[in-house]
Tab-separated table of C-alpha atoms in Angstrom:
chain	number	residue	atom	x	y	z
A	7	ALA	CA	26.975	91.894	112.355
A	8	GLN	CA	29.673	89.316	111.502
A	9	SER	CA	31.636	87.730	114.086
A	10	VAL	CA	33.478	84.541	115.049
A	11	ALA	CA	33.367	82.809	118.275
A	12	GLN	CA	35.883	80.393	119.831
A	13	PRO	CA	33.929	78.571	122.671
A	14	GLU	CA	37.036	76.990	124.417
A	15	ASP	CA	39.534	79.164	126.240
A	16	GLN	CA	41.847	76.276	126.453
A	17	VAL	CA	42.325	72.853	124.960
A	18	ASN	CA	44.594	70.186	126.328
A	19	VAL	CA	45.791	67.358	124.330
A	20	ALA	CA	48.483	64.793	124.764
A	21	GLU	CA	51.437	64.700	122.021
A	22	GLY	CA	50.546	62.265	119.200
A	23	ASN	CA	46.963	62.640	119.594
A	24	PRO	CA	44.666	64.420	117.205
A	25	LEU	CA	43.725	67.916	118.091
A	26	THR	CA	40.802	70.151	117.244
A	27	VAL	CA	40.342	73.960	118.035
A	28	LYS	CA	36.717	75.139	117.388
A	29	CYS	CA	35.448	78.196	115.742
A	30	THR	CA	32.001	79.291	114.659
A	31	TYR	CA	31.051	82.117	112.542
A	32	SER	CA	28.230	84.427	112.014
A	33	VAL	CA	27.969	85.788	108.567
A	34	SER	CA	25.014	86.162	106.343
A	35	GLY	CA	26.948	85.497	103.139
A	36	ASN	CA	29.735	83.446	101.985
A	37	PRO	CA	32.406	83.801	104.729
A	38	TYR	CA	36.269	84.501	104.184
A	39	LEU	CA	37.634	82.645	107.231
A	40	PHE	CA	41.295	82.507	108.708
A	41	TRP	CA	43.255	80.920	111.345
A	42	TYR	CA	46.323	82.548	112.956
A	43	VAL	CA	48.669	81.215	115.505
A	44	GLN	CA	50.459	83.278	118.397
A	45	TYR	CA	53.549	81.965	120.066
A	46	PRO	CA	54.581	83.751	123.379
A	47	ASN	CA	55.688	87.336	122.995
A	48	ARG	CA	55.207	87.179	119.246
A	49	GLY	CA	52.821	88.625	116.650
A	50	LEU	CA	50.336	86.518	114.849
A	51	GLN	CA	51.318	84.180	112.254
A	52	PHE	CA	48.892	82.995	109.343
A	53	LEU	CA	48.136	79.460	109.170
A	54	LEU	CA	45.347	78.964	106.567
A	55	LYS	CA	42.131	80.486	104.977
A	56	TYR	CA	38.972	79.442	103.433
A	57	ILE	CA	37.562	81.574	100.764
A	58	THR	CA	35.754	79.076	98.482
A	59	GLY	CA	36.102	75.593	97.119
A	60	ASP	CA	37.128	72.492	99.016
A	61	ASN	CA	35.733	72.302	102.499
A	62	LEU	CA	39.056	70.955	103.847
A	63	VAL	CA	41.723	73.507	103.615
A	64	LYS	CA	45.395	72.724	104.268
A	65	GLY	CA	47.764	75.059	105.830
A	66	SER	CA	51.057	75.454	107.518
A	67	TYR	CA	52.865	73.187	109.973
A	68	GLY	CA	50.520	70.239	109.131
A	69	PHE	CA	47.280	72.119	110.076
A	70	GLU	CA	44.082	71.872	108.361
A	71	ALA	CA	40.655	73.201	108.808
A	72	GLU	CA	37.052	71.931	107.995
A	73	PHE	CA	34.544	74.486	106.803
A	74	ASN	CA	31.022	73.394	107.507
A	75	LYS	CA	28.276	75.733	106.184
A	76	SER	CA	25.282	73.903	107.747
A	77	GLN	CA	26.972	74.184	111.285
A	78	THR	CA	28.671	77.505	110.515
A	79	SER	CA	31.873	76.201	111.824
A	80	PHE	CA	35.483	76.387	110.813
A	81	HIS	CA	37.438	73.873	113.143
A	82	LEU	CA	41.230	73.767	113.098
A	83	LYS	CA	42.599	70.241	113.092
A	84	LYS	CA	45.953	68.444	113.046
A	85	PRO	CA	46.117	64.623	113.020
A	86	SER	CA	48.985	64.251	115.554
A	87	ALA	CA	49.832	67.019	117.817
A	88	LEU	CA	53.268	68.056	118.763
A	89	VAL	CA	54.535	69.844	122.046
A	90	SER	CA	55.745	72.784	119.729
A	91	ASP	CA	52.004	73.270	118.666
A	92	SER	CA	51.360	74.832	122.100
A	93	ALA	CA	50.281	78.452	121.355
A	94	LEU	CA	47.369	80.693	121.277
A	95	TYR	CA	45.104	80.311	118.012
A	96	PHE	CA	42.894	82.799	116.599
A	97	CYS	CA	39.980	82.494	114.189
A	98	ALA	CA	39.120	85.565	112.051
A	99	VAL	CA	36.466	86.567	109.436
A	100	ARG	CA	36.504	89.319	106.844
A	101	ASP	CA	33.797	91.929	107.111
A	102	GLU	CA	31.138	91.188	104.401
A	103	ASP	CA	30.364	94.821	103.899
A	104	ASN	CA	33.948	96.273	104.206
A	105	PHE	CA	36.450	93.913	102.724
A	106	ASN	CA	39.083	96.087	104.500
A	107	LYS	CA	38.037	94.884	108.016
A	108	PHE	CA	38.574	91.818	109.935
A	109	TYR	CA	37.142	90.537	113.127
A	110	PHE	CA	38.963	88.065	115.450
A	111	GLY	CA	37.756	85.533	117.955
A	112	SER	CA	38.903	85.666	121.570
A	113	GLY	CA	41.494	82.981	121.110
A	114	THR	CA	42.022	79.517	122.409
A	115	LYS	CA	45.192	78.517	124.233
A	116	LEU	CA	46.422	75.020	123.046
A	117	ASN	CA	48.460	73.114	125.533
A	118	VAL	CA	50.217	69.879	124.113
A	119	LYS	CA	51.635	67.775	126.795
A	120	PRO	CA	54.471	65.207	126.279
B	17	ASP	CA	57.531	88.860	109.072
B	18	ALA	CA	57.134	90.949	105.915
B	19	GLY	CA	59.475	93.532	107.166
B	20	ILE	CA	57.404	95.060	109.846
B	21	THR	CA	58.857	96.576	112.874
B	22	GLN	CA	57.277	98.356	115.696
B	23	SER	CA	58.598	100.980	118.131
B	24	PRO	CA	58.871	101.200	121.092
B	25	ARG	CA	58.387	97.634	122.013
B	26	HIS	CA	57.657	98.479	125.679
B	27	LYS	CA	56.363	101.654	127.051
B	28	VAL	CA	55.169	102.746	130.497
B	29	THR	CA	53.284	106.211	130.663
B	30	GLU	CA	51.076	108.112	132.873
B	31	THR	CA	47.483	108.797	132.554
B	32	GLY	CA	46.792	111.839	130.468
B	33	THR	CA	49.956	111.893	128.606
B	34	PRO	CA	50.060	111.613	124.919
B	35	VAL	CA	51.777	108.453	123.279
B	36	THR	CA	52.653	107.658	119.746
B	37	LEU	CA	53.441	104.163	118.435
B	38	ARG	CA	55.148	103.771	115.326
B	39	CYS	CA	54.692	100.836	112.598
B	40	HIS	CA	57.252	100.586	109.816
B	41	GLN	CA	57.243	98.345	106.809
B	42	THR	CA	59.718	97.875	104.170
B	43	GLU	CA	57.660	96.198	101.411
B	44	ASN	CA	55.504	98.878	100.039
B	45	HIS	CA	52.185	97.436	101.173
B	46	ARG	CA	49.252	99.482	100.801
B	47	TYR	CA	47.084	98.240	103.512
B	48	MET	CA	48.242	98.646	107.298
B	49	TYR	CA	46.244	98.028	110.463
B	50	TRP	CA	46.490	98.679	114.111
B	51	TYR	CA	44.852	96.218	116.553
B	52	ARG	CA	44.850	95.909	120.239
B	53	GLN	CA	45.005	92.631	122.091
B	54	ASP	CA	43.524	92.169	125.376
B	55	PRO	CA	42.766	88.885	127.422
B	56	GLY	CA	39.207	87.575	126.586
B	57	HIS	CA	38.684	89.888	123.530
B	58	GLY	CA	41.341	88.592	121.018
B	59	LEU	CA	42.317	91.253	118.682
B	60	ARG	CA	40.174	94.286	118.040
B	61	LEU	CA	40.605	96.646	115.069
B	62	ILE	CA	41.422	100.172	116.067
B	63	HIS	CA	42.160	101.916	112.710
B	64	TYR	CA	43.341	100.900	109.306
B	65	SER	CA	44.972	102.689	106.427
B	66	TYR	CA	44.363	101.965	102.575
B	67	GLY	CA	46.947	104.435	101.460
B	68	VAL	CA	48.936	107.545	102.124
B	69	LYS	CA	46.539	110.074	104.061
B	70	ASP	CA	43.676	107.325	103.660
B	71	THR	CA	42.478	105.935	106.984
B	72	ASP	CA	39.403	104.708	108.360
B	73	LYS	CA	38.050	103.616	111.813
B	74	GLY	CA	37.790	100.213	113.330
B	75	GLU	CA	35.580	98.941	116.017
B	76	VAL	CA	37.487	100.367	118.971
B	77	SER	CA	38.635	103.829	117.492
B	78	ASP	CA	37.583	106.128	120.448
B	79	GLY	CA	40.635	107.738	121.936
B	80	TYR	CA	42.918	106.916	119.197
B	81	SER	CA	43.978	108.714	116.010
B	82	VAL	CA	46.281	107.633	113.249
B	83	SER	CA	48.374	109.173	110.534
B	84	ARG	CA	49.991	107.893	107.337
B	85	SER	CA	52.192	110.489	105.636
B	86	LYS	CA	54.211	107.922	103.708
B	87	THR	CA	53.708	104.439	102.706
B	88	GLU	CA	56.148	102.784	104.992
B	89	ASP	CA	54.931	104.427	108.184
B	90	PHE	CA	51.758	104.107	110.060
B	91	LEU	CA	51.452	105.901	113.502
B	92	LEU	CA	49.149	105.364	116.209
B	93	THR	CA	48.378	108.230	118.843
B	94	LEU	CA	46.734	108.030	122.067
B	95	GLU	CA	45.989	111.818	122.560
B	96	SER	CA	45.523	111.442	126.463
B	97	ALA	CA	46.330	108.025	127.565
B	98	THR	CA	43.881	106.236	129.936
B	99	SER	CA	44.362	103.113	132.052
B	100	SER	CA	41.903	101.350	129.820
B	101	GLN	CA	44.379	101.643	127.006
B	102	THR	CA	46.835	99.431	128.665
B	103	SER	CA	47.169	96.626	126.127
B	104	VAL	CA	49.294	95.069	123.619
B	105	TYR	CA	49.237	96.813	120.352
B	106	PHE	CA	49.958	94.971	116.980
B	107	CYS	CA	50.499	96.478	113.598
B	108	ALA	CA	49.684	94.364	110.313
B	109	ILE	CA	49.912	94.590	106.856
B	110	ARG	CA	47.430	92.920	104.421
B	111	LEU	CA	48.472	91.313	101.130
B	112	THR	CA	46.138	92.185	98.257
B	113	SER	CA	47.366	90.084	95.184
B	114	GLY	CA	47.491	86.557	94.065
B	115	GLY	CA	46.786	83.515	96.375
B	116	ASP	CA	47.898	85.437	99.509
B	117	THR	CA	45.007	87.961	99.192
B	118	ASP	CA	43.665	89.107	102.443
B	119	THR	CA	46.473	87.463	104.397
B	120	GLN	CA	47.751	89.731	107.198
B	121	TYR	CA	51.324	89.789	108.557
B	122	PHE	CA	51.806	91.064	111.938
B	123	GLY	CA	54.502	93.078	113.787
B	124	PRO	CA	56.111	91.960	116.985
B	125	GLY	CA	53.823	94.148	119.103
B	126	THR	CA	54.065	96.987	121.474
B	127	ARG	CA	53.286	96.523	125.190
B	128	LEU	CA	51.829	99.694	126.637
B	129	THR	CA	51.134	100.349	130.278
B	130	VAL	CA	49.270	103.341	131.299
B	131	LEU	CA	49.705	104.055	135.075
């Protein structure tokens, strides 16, 4: 069964430093992968997705993600973190057999300190 | 926000009572979803709809039913609420055309507490 895992419950980074939020996936075929962000008391917002093509995907708010098939990873990155990036981040994958279903990771809380 | 609203935004109810949550969208999207969010579990799919009167189960559908009698409304019903259904419930729509295919837009959520 397909799934995604976010191994870190929390990531702490200083403002201005690069940040990485990790995601690994388990899919037998070619994965459709997504990153979403959730600010306090809000719904999730789409950041970026990987379907095919370049392994480096650029998204909203300066975020990018690197797809690595050999490591089955899709890590979210940003070269220079902002305090306003502090939020909960979710990785997600589309079901291989039923394209209408999606599976989300458990979430990673990003704390960016001034 | 793709014109998605959820009602109520907060609800406290007692075990055994029926509860209905409403999701309303204004942009005529075909696909609508109900998820629940719990600490340590992320979001889990309860049910989804792929058109009027067309619905299917997700990974945590036990104890929940849904209905979609018109495109804009997707209702989630807890027939007899239990404390394990205390959660934050999110509705989402999914885009199905162009470069935004498979992107989901989420409503603001409903916080449900079952005492």
